[in-house]
Amino acid sequence: MSQDRSITLSVDAMGGDQGPAIVAEGVRKFLSSDPATQVLLHGQREILEPHFADTQIADRVEIVHATDVVAMTDKPSNVMRNGKATSMWSAVEALRDRRAEACVSCGNTGALMAVSMIRLRKAEGVNRPAIACLWPSRNAQGFNVMLDVGADIRADQDDLLAYALMGASYARNGLGLVRPRVGLLNVGTEEHKGRAELKVASEMIAAAADKGDFDYLGFVEGGDIPSARVDVIVTDGFTGNVALKTGEGTATLISGLLREAFLSSAVSKLAALLSRAAMSRLKTRIDPRQVNGGVFLGLNGLVVKSHGSADATGVCAALSLAARLARSDFSERLANRIAGASALHQDAPKEIKA
Amino acid sequence: MSQDRSITLSVDAMGGDQGPAIVAEGVRKFLSSDPATQVLLHGQREILEPHFADTQIADRVEIVHATDVVAMTDKPSNVMRNGKATSMWSAVEALRDRRAEACVSCGNTGALMAVSMIRLRKAEGVNRPAIACLWPSRNAQGFNVMLDVGADIRADQDDLLAYALMGASYARNGLGLVRPRVGLLNVGTEEHKGRAELKVASEMIAAAADKGDFDYLGFVEGGDIPSARVDVIVTDGFTGNVALKTGEGTATLISGLLREAFLSSAVSKLAALLSRAAMSRLKTRIDPRQVNGGVFLGLNGLVVKSHGSADATGVCAALSLAARLARSDFSERLANRIAGASALHQDAPKEIKA
């Protein structure tokens, strides 16, 4: 995998909670950190242009004017019908036309998935695309992959099998794991636990493990998501979305209480001062901004959804993730993997297998 | 609510992960802390008796001999058929015969629910009983209620309505909230989000709010579970169980990383020493042992499930919760509330409404 391979990203500058200025700042950060990259930036030219005047990186940014903006509250079905003039549509369209190798947006998740579906189309063999997130974990790679975290509210056994294959492929290309360990999320690890379709899915995933180059662990529980037991957690988009937000909410609660604990006395304030370096490392480790970016899997093209409330650091992290995956030819490898049995070994990282 | 009202608890001494010695220690702790209580302790007499020899509280413990033990791996259906000689069965039976006012077990959750269902029967108007847990939160009461966290893997709209009524009643009697705020867990707060049955359930709960003496907030998300936005979170047992274990797993991950951060240098070790009092208060606040006890709702009788891995402090917390709820006549209030419209105001705490 060459760090220097030139990559163009198509970026929707509008529609995030923080406004286009934050996206522009994130783009500047990203371009400075990765010299072999260009950005097509979609949005209102008069708003975006001032952010890139007089900077050395201006020649690596091409602003693509789009008059409309998808709001966070817009219904996806409405955007599909009437959204052609939006920056989001324009950003996806550039990916479709191969003017860019990946698309990134901070906007409305449902709308982004809907526009991506109709413009990029689903990959062969995929019924329901999924969104995969990275989750801070005890594993050496620092993160686990979980999917689906919100592309669709349902998933049947065939979808769950496709998620296992796609998640394993993502873990290989995004995290560099040669043979990821895959688990199916359930309310217990015993075989008799859980819904009927989960038992069927479990048997299907077990049968696909060898060909898919992953180890199948069977059922895992919520407590395993941040653990070192598993690398890829497969679940439906309803459960995955609730789990993701519950984990974030718990982390927010604890960090808030921790801050208050440090402020509770003069002695604890001194302790806070002395532990600042250690706490800052801890914060970086579990900071959602560092692992920002839900990857849409199962489409003909690489789309990364940045958190709507991402700041410039978060936007930069999502852009870097998109660039890393684009450089690994992840989309093509994944498509080959899903398309059929002939795809054996095709999605291993380049340095391991040609 | 009188703290002095005499209460007898029926306790299954066997079947937890930690063995009967830990349960016995928890019982001693509980009896010492609450003088107006007695315990019927079910299990193997020769194992249990030595734990209460020569103690002042021995006359408040009656050991009820039971030869068999339900293992954590036993299938609930098997325990229902062949479990009559187990300590768990014996403990539930004492509640059924009104020899105790509540039953507590650290054993196999599925088996405890199954035995409770066949011996106590479902309360009138309840199709699926639920397990409610307390979740550390930003609210003044320190905890939110979530249900179902694992009694059943499915819940239809009628079940979700019953959970809302039962959860509100539990929040009133267990947490002292006069008018709890109830939310329905979904993947977004907008009305068009989520599964079809959730939209129907949402309308049904909204229509029942006035009569049920709660405020209905509509949909809430995973991030709201530990927040001050809501007091009672309603969901199906699959999603609730995953969320509960994800929250616990996230808390475990963060506290582990925190410990490592404090050990990372001489300076941070000093910080750990100085912040010990503050950290200990924080730990107490989010310590799952302090909020130990899943309450079975929707049965004719009060059953509390202690965490299988609870230590003596955890067992004592579960016993105290059972005693508090028994003293508030919670089961009767809840049954009245569910049974029908005539039950208006019947489950308010005694000091507020007769």
XYZ file of C-alpha atoms in Angstrom:
708
model
C 0.000 0.000 0.000
C 1.695 3.207 -1.134
C 1.242 6.252 1.100
C 2.081 8.428 -1.873
C -0.508 7.298 -4.354
C -2.431 10.347 -5.452
C -6.050 10.358 -4.318
C -8.957 12.693 -5.025
C -11.781 12.907 -2.473
C -15.237 14.307 -3.205
C -16.393 16.223 -0.120
C -19.844 17.580 0.712
C -19.024 20.862 2.465
C -22.567 21.634 3.627
C -25.159 19.963 5.813
C -23.152 19.127 8.954
C -24.316 20.487 12.324
C -21.220 22.685 12.555
C -21.515 24.415 9.185
C -19.202 24.643 6.157
C -16.444 26.599 7.942
C -15.649 23.547 10.086
C -15.621 21.255 7.058
C -13.312 23.667 5.249
C -10.979 23.695 8.246
C -10.996 19.895 8.312
C -10.179 19.805 4.588
C -7.232 22.168 5.110
C -5.950 19.998 7.963
C -6.260 16.871 5.845
C -4.559 18.346 2.766
C -1.664 19.567 4.935
C -1.256 16.129 6.515
C -1.402 14.142 3.261
C 0.425 15.870 0.376
C -0.643 13.439 -2.376
C -4.328 14.346 -2.181
C -6.827 16.615 -3.907
C -10.356 17.563 -2.865
C -13.453 18.362 -4.884
C -15.429 20.494 -2.434
C -19.174 20.720 -3.086
C -21.267 23.629 -1.835
C -21.983 27.317 -2.159
C -18.966 28.865 -3.874
C -19.283 32.286 -2.221
C -19.192 30.692 1.230
C -16.399 28.221 0.530
C -13.962 30.248 -1.548
C -12.762 32.634 1.209
C -11.614 29.643 3.283
C -9.045 28.723 0.669
C -7.845 32.110 -0.504
C -4.166 32.767 0.165
C -3.380 29.249 1.284
C -0.671 27.076 -0.243
C -3.130 24.235 -0.632
C -5.652 26.253 -2.683
C -4.531 24.616 -5.929
C -5.411 21.194 -4.506
C -9.035 22.189 -3.839
C -11.591 22.517 -6.598
C -14.872 24.060 -5.479
C -17.897 22.582 -7.223
C -20.823 24.958 -6.861
C -24.130 23.555 -5.572
C -26.967 25.867 -4.578
C -28.991 23.646 -2.233
C -28.234 22.034 1.134
C -29.734 18.850 2.618
C -30.947 19.632 6.155
C -30.546 17.120 8.994
C -34.339 16.965 9.253
C -35.010 16.342 5.543
C -36.668 13.030 4.763
C -34.433 10.779 2.646
C -37.301 10.056 0.219
C -37.721 13.778 -0.365
C -34.012 14.286 -1.018
C -34.087 11.407 -3.520
C -36.857 13.143 -5.460
C -35.879 16.806 -5.173
C -32.223 16.832 -4.138
C -30.383 17.089 -7.460
C -29.153 20.633 -6.754
C -27.768 19.815 -3.293
C -24.082 19.652 -2.386
C -24.618 16.080 -1.175
C -25.970 14.922 -4.522
C -23.140 16.722 -6.311
C -20.551 15.036 -4.068
C -21.933 11.551 -4.741
C -22.231 12.317 -8.470
C -18.518 13.111 -8.698
C -17.749 9.685 -7.247
C -20.138 8.065 -9.705
C -18.413 9.833 -12.618
C -15.016 8.653 -11.318
C -13.812 12.211 -10.823
C -12.974 11.132 -7.254
C -12.060 7.857 -5.539
C -14.195 8.340 -2.423
C -16.959 10.615 -1.160
C -17.230 12.118 2.357
C -20.175 13.966 3.921
C -21.101 15.200 7.427
C -24.749 15.481 6.418
C -28.011 13.617 7.003
C -27.152 9.892 7.166
C -30.433 8.603 5.752
C -30.321 11.025 2.831
C -26.679 10.224 2.097
C -27.468 6.495 2.010
C -30.526 7.084 -0.183
C -28.651 9.263 -2.693
C -25.702 6.839 -2.692
C -28.040 3.925 -3.350
C -29.766 5.460 -6.367
C -26.656 7.001 -7.918
C -23.994 4.353 -7.145
C -26.299 1.309 -6.987
C -25.847 -1.673 -4.727
C -22.901 -3.991 -5.380
C -23.689 -7.351 -6.931
C -24.896 -9.829 -4.316
C -25.816 -7.176 -1.725
C -29.455 -6.710 -0.783
C -28.998 -4.244 2.085
C -25.886 -2.039 2.240
C -24.544 -1.422 5.759
C -22.735 1.277 7.689
C -19.622 0.071 9.520
C -18.105 2.003 12.415
C -14.842 1.665 14.295
C -15.193 1.108 18.066
C -12.370 1.719 20.582
C -11.362 -1.683 21.902
C -8.832 -3.687 23.875
C -7.417 -5.199 20.683
C -3.877 -4.463 19.492
C -5.257 -2.521 16.533
C -7.113 -0.282 19.018
C -10.502 -0.647 17.316
C -13.144 -3.173 16.451
C -15.493 -2.976 13.470
C -19.249 -3.060 14.022
C -21.914 -3.192 11.314
C -24.681 -2.346 10.508
C -24.940 0.752 12.723
C -27.855 2.363 10.952
C -28.150 1.920 7.186
C -31.304 -0.169 7.580
C -33.496 -0.987 10.561
C -33.879 -4.632 9.570
C -31.573 -7.428 8.439
C -32.471 -11.005 7.585
C -30.107 -13.971 7.613
C -28.775 -13.284 4.097
C -28.052 -9.673 5.018
C -26.230 -10.745 8.187
C -24.069 -13.123 6.138
C -23.251 -10.296 3.705
C -22.390 -8.056 6.692
C -19.990 -10.712 7.996
C -18.202 -10.882 4.635
C -18.130 -7.098 4.221
C -17.046 -6.503 7.832
C -14.201 -9.014 7.537
C -13.082 -7.353 4.308
C -13.194 -3.916 5.953
C -11.163 -5.175 8.935
C -8.564 -6.563 6.527
C -8.254 -3.384 4.452
C -9.001 -0.757 7.099
C -7.264 -2.300 10.107
C -4.735 -4.591 8.411
C -5.998 -7.797 10.036
C -5.174 -10.809 7.855
C -7.761 -13.114 9.390
C -10.331 -11.135 11.397
C -12.419 -12.793 14.118
C -16.119 -12.268 13.431
C -18.936 -12.535 15.996
C -22.724 -12.267 15.667
C -24.340 -10.020 18.303
C -26.928 -11.753 20.480
C -28.309 -11.694 24.030
C -26.187 -14.659 25.099
C -23.409 -16.818 23.751
C -25.227 -20.142 24.099
C -26.487 -21.638 20.852
C -30.112 -21.803 21.977
C -30.303 -18.073 22.781
C -31.838 -15.349 20.662
C -34.122 -14.941 17.684
C -34.660 -17.743 15.179
C -33.147 -15.827 12.233
C -29.954 -15.334 14.264
C -29.507 -19.072 14.640
C -29.872 -19.538 10.878
C -27.515 -16.624 10.183
C -24.996 -18.090 12.613
C -24.902 -21.371 10.701
C -24.580 -19.552 7.374
C -21.714 -17.376 8.605
C -19.940 -20.412 10.102
C -20.160 -22.165 6.731
C -18.738 -19.103 4.920
C -15.808 -18.486 7.272
C -13.181 -20.581 5.513
C -13.839 -19.166 2.087
C -14.180 -15.687 3.536
C -10.802 -15.897 5.284
C -12.132 -15.069 8.733
C -12.561 -16.940 12.003
C -16.150 -17.199 13.157
C -16.619 -17.035 16.942
C -20.383 -17.627 17.038
C -22.523 -15.357 19.203
C -21.037 -12.425 21.102
C -22.739 -10.093 23.611
C -22.860 -6.323 24.058
C -20.025 -6.504 26.573
C -17.751 -8.010 23.913
C -18.055 -5.027 21.535
C -15.112 -3.114 23.085
C -13.234 -6.303 24.056
C -10.212 -8.153 22.657
C -12.320 -11.268 22.044
C -13.541 -10.212 18.603
C -12.590 -7.912 15.697
C -15.854 -7.632 13.744
C -19.318 -7.482 15.336
C -22.236 -8.244 13.023
C -25.777 -7.057 13.830
C -28.854 -5.439 12.302
C -28.913 -1.647 11.907
C -31.454 -1.050 14.658
C -29.524 -2.914 17.348
C -26.185 -1.611 16.076
C -27.350 1.994 16.119
C -28.715 1.704 19.666
C -25.501 0.008 20.837
C -23.295 2.662 19.208
C -25.216 5.535 20.754
C -25.426 3.781 24.142
C -21.656 3.322 24.136
C -21.136 7.000 23.241
C -23.639 8.070 25.910
C -21.931 5.956 28.558
C -18.516 7.372 27.635
C -19.929 10.907 27.817
C -21.496 10.232 31.230
C -18.258 8.838 32.665
C -16.040 11.591 31.256
C -18.438 14.215 32.643
C -18.418 12.602 36.091
C -14.630 12.275 35.901
C -14.292 16.000 35.199
C -16.509 16.778 38.186
C -14.522 14.389 40.390
C -11.300 16.209 39.510
C -12.911 19.563 40.334
C -14.374 18.414 43.668
C -11.521 19.571 45.944
C -8.202 21.406 45.946
C -6.349 18.112 46.259
C -8.199 16.521 43.371
C -7.540 19.624 41.261
C -3.827 19.125 41.889
C -4.279 15.487 40.910
C -5.947 16.611 37.685
C -2.953 18.796 36.921
C -0.489 15.984 37.576
C -2.420 13.444 35.523
C -3.007 15.746 32.578
C -0.605 13.979 30.199
C -1.937 10.528 31.073
C -5.572 11.672 30.813
C -4.938 13.337 27.492
C -3.584 10.047 26.101
C -6.635 8.240 27.459
C -8.935 10.824 25.919
C -7.255 10.454 22.537
C -7.688 6.695 22.773
C -11.462 6.848 23.245
C -12.134 10.180 21.535
C -14.903 9.582 18.992
C -13.339 12.278 16.786
C -10.269 10.117 16.236
C -12.316 7.245 14.880
C -14.797 9.397 13.017
C -16.270 7.917 9.886
C -19.032 5.414 9.210
C -18.139 3.548 6.018
C -20.985 2.609 3.670
C -20.425 -0.979 2.590
C -22.082 -2.775 -0.321
C -22.261 0.065 -2.854
C -20.386 0.565 -6.133
C -18.173 3.267 -4.678
C -16.652 4.300 -1.370
C -18.773 6.670 0.761
C -17.741 7.750 4.264
C -20.211 9.421 6.611
C -18.564 11.789 9.073
C -20.380 12.488 12.350
C -22.787 15.419 11.940
C -21.286 17.182 14.935
C -17.656 16.542 13.948
C -15.188 19.379 14.457
C -12.198 19.975 12.153
C -10.221 17.130 13.780
C -13.151 14.797 13.233
C -13.631 15.859 9.603
C -9.905 15.357 8.977
C -10.099 11.840 10.535
C -12.993 10.902 8.217
C -11.096 12.209 5.171
C -7.960 10.286 6.185
C -9.996 7.093 6.604
C -11.507 7.581 3.145
C -8.056 8.163 1.616
C -6.608 5.071 3.342
C -9.433 2.853 2.115
C -9.287 4.309 -1.407
C -5.541 3.605 -1.581
C -6.149 -0.022 -0.627
C -8.622 -0.431 -3.522
C -11.050 -1.511 -0.835
C -14.239 -1.068 -2.875
C -13.027 -3.313 -5.692
C -11.750 -5.958 -3.293
C -15.012 -5.925 -1.384
C -17.082 -6.172 -4.578
C -15.031 -9.153 -5.701
C -15.388 -10.789 -2.310
C -19.140 -10.445 -2.249
C -19.686 -11.250 -5.905
C -18.861 -14.861 -5.404
C -16.777 -17.833 -4.572
C -14.195 -17.062 -7.245
C -13.058 -14.050 -5.247
C -11.008 -16.086 -2.778
C -8.141 -14.100 -1.232
C -8.778 -11.092 -3.456
C -9.323 -8.609 -0.645
C -6.191 -9.292 1.360
C -3.931 -6.266 1.777
C -1.525 -5.829 -1.128
C 1.632 -6.421 0.878
C 0.344 -9.815 1.973
C -1.322 -11.202 -1.090
C -1.345 -9.957 -4.644
C -43.253 4.363 53.681
C -42.120 2.912 56.977
C -38.484 1.828 57.208
C -39.416 -0.352 60.131
C -42.069 -2.514 58.596
C -41.015 -6.094 59.038
C -40.184 -7.854 55.782
C -39.279 -11.444 54.966
C -37.220 -12.128 51.823
C -36.940 -15.520 50.144
C -33.367 -15.918 48.914
C -31.901 -18.526 46.573
C -28.450 -19.140 48.073
C -27.121 -21.292 45.233
C -26.520 -20.895 41.523
C -24.624 -17.587 41.341
C -21.176 -17.513 39.739
C -19.543 -16.755 43.092
C -21.055 -19.612 45.082
C -23.201 -19.728 48.242
C -20.531 -18.289 50.585
C -20.823 -14.912 48.823
C -24.616 -14.991 48.974
C -24.447 -15.838 52.693
C -22.076 -12.922 53.244
C -24.461 -10.612 51.369
C -27.372 -11.840 53.491
C -25.419 -11.131 56.713
C -24.570 -7.649 55.439
C -28.208 -6.987 54.567
C -29.617 -8.278 57.878
C -27.144 -6.126 59.785
C -28.088 -3.038 57.814
C -31.859 -3.499 58.069
C -32.962 -4.781 61.521
C -36.635 -5.317 60.635
C -35.952 -8.112 58.152
C -35.891 -11.886 58.035
C -34.535 -14.197 55.359
C -35.631 -17.628 54.167
C -32.415 -18.992 52.688
C -32.837 -21.829 50.186
C -30.046 -24.304 49.457
C -27.952 -27.141 50.826
C -28.240 -26.983 54.611
C -24.786 -28.433 55.340
C -23.150 -25.742 53.206
C -25.222 -22.820 54.460
C -25.508 -23.488 58.205
C -21.848 -22.826 59.103
C -22.143 -19.295 57.699
C -24.705 -18.365 60.322
C -23.407 -20.222 63.384
C -22.440 -17.959 66.252
C -23.805 -14.802 64.711
C -26.315 -12.510 66.369
C -28.459 -12.561 63.263
C -28.786 -16.355 63.125
C -32.316 -16.229 64.538
C -33.418 -14.053 61.613
C -32.325 -16.630 59.030
C -34.277 -19.787 58.338
C -32.477 -22.256 56.109
C -34.809 -24.134 53.774
C -33.064 -27.241 52.522
C -33.013 -27.903 48.770
C -30.797 -30.589 47.278
C -30.419 -29.418 43.662
C -28.862 -26.352 42.081
C -29.766 -24.668 38.771
C -26.561 -24.185 36.760
C -25.965 -21.048 34.660
C -25.914 -23.255 31.558
C -29.186 -25.102 32.282
C -31.911 -24.557 29.716
C -34.967 -22.803 31.229
C -37.326 -25.372 29.672
C -35.413 -28.161 31.391
C -35.541 -26.410 34.783
C -39.301 -25.943 34.357
C -39.743 -29.686 33.875
C -37.145 -31.109 36.263
C -36.293 -28.313 38.674
C -38.664 -28.907 41.596
C -35.843 -29.912 43.958
C -33.697 -26.856 43.199
C -33.041 -23.961 45.586
C -34.376 -21.571 42.934
C -37.723 -23.366 42.735
C -37.914 -23.508 46.509
C -37.230 -19.761 46.783
C -39.983 -18.869 44.297
C -42.364 -21.331 45.990
C -41.987 -19.554 49.351
C -43.044 -16.305 47.669
C -46.001 -18.038 46.064
C -47.097 -19.428 49.438
C -46.792 -15.934 50.940
C -44.135 -17.048 53.393
C -42.060 -14.133 52.030
C -42.778 -10.766 50.440
C -40.126 -10.904 47.735
C -37.742 -13.399 46.186
C -34.088 -12.787 45.246
C -31.740 -15.012 43.215
C -28.259 -14.657 41.659
C -28.918 -17.643 39.411
C -29.692 -18.305 35.754
C -31.942 -15.449 34.549
C -33.889 -17.444 31.965
C -34.595 -20.245 34.436
C -35.635 -17.794 37.173
C -38.078 -16.086 34.803
C -39.439 -19.463 33.626
C -39.961 -20.794 37.169
C -41.461 -17.462 38.273
C -43.875 -17.512 35.313
C -45.236 -20.978 35.993
C -45.400 -20.677 39.765
C -46.454 -17.031 40.222
C -48.299 -16.587 36.897
C -48.468 -13.419 34.861
C -50.395 -10.476 36.291
C -53.731 -9.711 34.697
C -53.316 -7.713 31.492
C -49.653 -8.633 30.995
C -48.676 -10.782 28.017
C -44.895 -10.587 28.368
C -43.318 -9.855 31.763
C -40.209 -7.668 31.647
C -36.963 -7.216 33.536
C -36.275 -3.632 34.587
C -32.788 -2.421 35.488
C -31.506 0.780 37.046
C -28.971 2.664 34.941
C -26.586 5.335 36.362
C -27.717 8.656 34.955
C -27.428 12.425 35.109
C -30.819 12.688 36.795
C -31.215 13.922 40.378
C -32.281 10.446 41.479
C -28.975 9.127 40.116
C -30.573 6.378 38.028
C -32.890 5.799 35.128
C -35.096 2.747 34.660
C -34.800 0.662 31.493
C -37.017 -2.259 30.501
C -37.119 -4.905 29.098
C -33.460 -5.882 29.484
C -33.843 -9.558 28.744
C -37.042 -11.286 29.877
C -38.125 -11.843 26.279
C -36.378 -11.313 22.943
C -39.483 -9.858 21.317
C -42.079 -7.247 22.209
C -45.036 -6.080 20.133
C -46.863 -2.771 20.509
C -49.115 -4.042 23.336
C -46.099 -5.307 25.257
C -44.312 -1.976 24.823
C -47.377 -0.159 26.186
C -47.427 -2.498 29.203
C -43.688 -1.867 29.706
C -44.325 1.891 29.731
C -46.997 1.509 32.432
C -44.897 -0.911 34.480
C -41.731 1.157 34.094
C -43.504 4.339 35.196
C -44.904 2.499 38.215
C -41.456 1.156 39.103
C -39.928 4.643 38.817
C -42.631 5.971 41.157
C -42.185 3.268 43.780
C -38.503 2.478 43.375
C -37.118 5.968 42.724
C -39.854 8.143 44.262
C -40.678 10.035 41.068
C -44.250 11.323 41.151
C -44.582 11.807 37.407
C -41.827 9.951 35.555
C -40.807 10.918 32.025
C -41.071 7.924 29.698
C -39.302 7.508 26.328
C -39.454 4.785 23.676
C -36.021 3.679 22.423
C -35.496 4.121 18.685
C -32.749 4.923 16.160
C -33.789 8.554 15.900
C -36.136 10.994 17.568
C -38.002 11.995 14.415
C -41.474 10.518 14.077
C -40.771 8.853 10.731
C -37.797 6.873 12.054
C -37.715 3.233 13.077
C -39.804 0.106 12.743
C -43.520 0.239 12.031
C -44.524 -1.369 15.354
C -42.605 1.337 17.198
C -44.702 4.055 15.594
C -47.890 2.300 16.644
C -46.540 1.706 20.154
C -45.552 5.367 20.385
C -49.120 6.479 19.670
C -50.517 3.981 22.170
C -48.135 5.094 24.927
C -48.878 8.757 24.201
C -52.599 8.049 24.589
C -52.027 6.251 27.926
C -49.774 8.882 29.490
C -52.418 10.957 31.235
C -54.160 8.029 32.843
C -50.831 6.415 33.663
C -49.566 9.544 35.438
C -46.414 9.866 33.367
C -45.074 12.300 30.773
C -44.417 10.735 27.407
C -41.389 12.153 25.556
C -41.747 10.167 22.330
C -38.691 8.474 20.861
C -35.340 8.579 22.644
C -31.961 7.303 21.406
C -29.205 5.165 22.938
C -27.334 8.291 23.998
C -30.307 9.363 26.128
C -30.235 6.230 28.325
C -27.789 7.708 30.870
C -29.043 11.282 30.378
C -31.225 13.635 32.401
C -33.725 13.875 29.514
C -35.722 10.812 30.512
C -36.487 8.634 33.577
C -37.875 5.447 32.015
C -36.600 3.919 28.753
C -38.929 1.394 27.097
C -37.599 -1.174 24.615
C -37.800 -4.851 23.659
C -35.694 -7.358 25.607
C -33.249 -8.000 22.777
C -32.319 -4.363 22.248
C -32.407 -3.632 25.992
C -30.096 -6.505 26.815
C -27.586 -5.506 24.133
C -27.702 -1.873 25.309
C -27.224 -2.854 28.967
C -24.235 -5.064 28.229
C -22.762 -2.511 25.803
C -22.984 0.156 28.505
C -21.330 -2.152 31.047
C -18.637 -3.109 28.524
C -17.919 0.537 27.722
C -17.669 1.410 31.421
C -15.295 -1.536 31.973
C -13.125 -0.469 29.018
C -12.866 3.107 30.252
C -12.156 2.195 33.870
C -9.458 -0.247 32.717
C -7.822 2.405 30.528
C -8.128 4.897 33.386
C -6.291 2.543 35.728
C -3.517 2.113 33.146
C -3.312 5.880 32.628
C -2.791 6.403 36.359
C -0.036 3.747 36.388
C 1.766 5.132 33.336
C 4.325 7.331 35.157
C 5.551 8.318 38.610
C 3.724 11.637 38.322
C 0.445 10.035 37.313
C 0.804 7.565 40.196
C 1.035 10.512 42.558
C -2.053 11.961 40.866
C -3.854 8.678 41.459
C -3.007 8.885 45.145
C -4.234 12.464 45.428
C -7.471 11.793 43.542
C -8.293 8.606 45.428
C -11.206 10.057 47.408
C -12.746 11.714 44.350
C -12.273 8.598 42.193
C -13.769 6.407 44.873
C -16.919 8.569 44.916
C -17.073 8.374 41.109
C -16.641 4.599 41.235
C -19.453 4.293 43.744
C -21.667 6.385 41.482
C -21.276 4.112 38.460
C -20.476 0.853 40.293
C -22.870 -1.782 38.935
C -22.817 -3.454 42.389
C -24.571 -0.455 43.912
C -27.469 -0.697 41.486
C -27.559 -4.458 41.393
C -30.939 -6.021 40.833
C -33.092 -6.612 37.786
C -36.721 -6.445 38.873
C -39.188 -8.836 37.210
C -42.301 -6.846 36.342
C -45.694 -8.240 35.407
C -45.845 -11.278 37.705
C -48.022 -11.957 40.737
C -45.157 -11.462 43.148
C -41.926 -9.531 43.444
C -38.807 -11.269 42.081
C -35.404 -9.571 41.947
C -32.555 -11.010 39.899
C -29.132 -10.195 41.296
C -26.187 -10.190 38.864
C -24.669 -13.686 38.617
C -21.219 -12.340 39.378
C -22.344 -10.109 42.281
C -20.100 -9.995 45.331
C -21.451 -9.564 48.884
C -21.981 -5.822 48.367
C -23.933 -6.542 45.194
C -26.056 -9.241 46.838
C -26.809 -6.878 49.723
C -27.849 -4.143 47.228
C -30.270 -6.532 45.508
C -31.761 -7.578 48.858
C -32.159 -3.943 49.928
C -33.901 -3.114 46.648
C -36.287 -6.040 47.149
C -37.043 -4.924 50.718
C -37.666 -1.325 49.628
C -40.056 -2.370 46.877
C -41.835 -4.861 49.158
C -42.355 -2.142 51.770
C -43.949 0.117 49.144
C -46.465 -2.621 48.244
C -45.130 -2.217 44.740
C -46.470 -5.496 43.328
C -50.051 -4.740 44.355
C -49.858 -1.170 43.065
C -48.425 -2.346 39.781
C -51.060 -5.052 39.382
C -53.794 -2.500 39.993
C -52.244 -0.091 37.542
C -52.019 -2.659 34.765
C -55.359 -4.283 35.469
C -57.242 -1.319 34.188
C -58.424 2.209 34.065
C -59.971 2.059 37.521
C -56.494 1.911 39.004
C -55.845 5.637 38.611
C -53.335 6.987 41.138
C -53.143 3.697 43.003
C -49.426 3.212 42.599
C -48.233 6.568 43.862
C -45.887 6.366 46.871
C -47.799 6.209 50.150
C -46.572 9.539 51.458
C -47.932 11.307 48.411
C -51.208 9.594 47.729
C -53.124 7.091 49.778
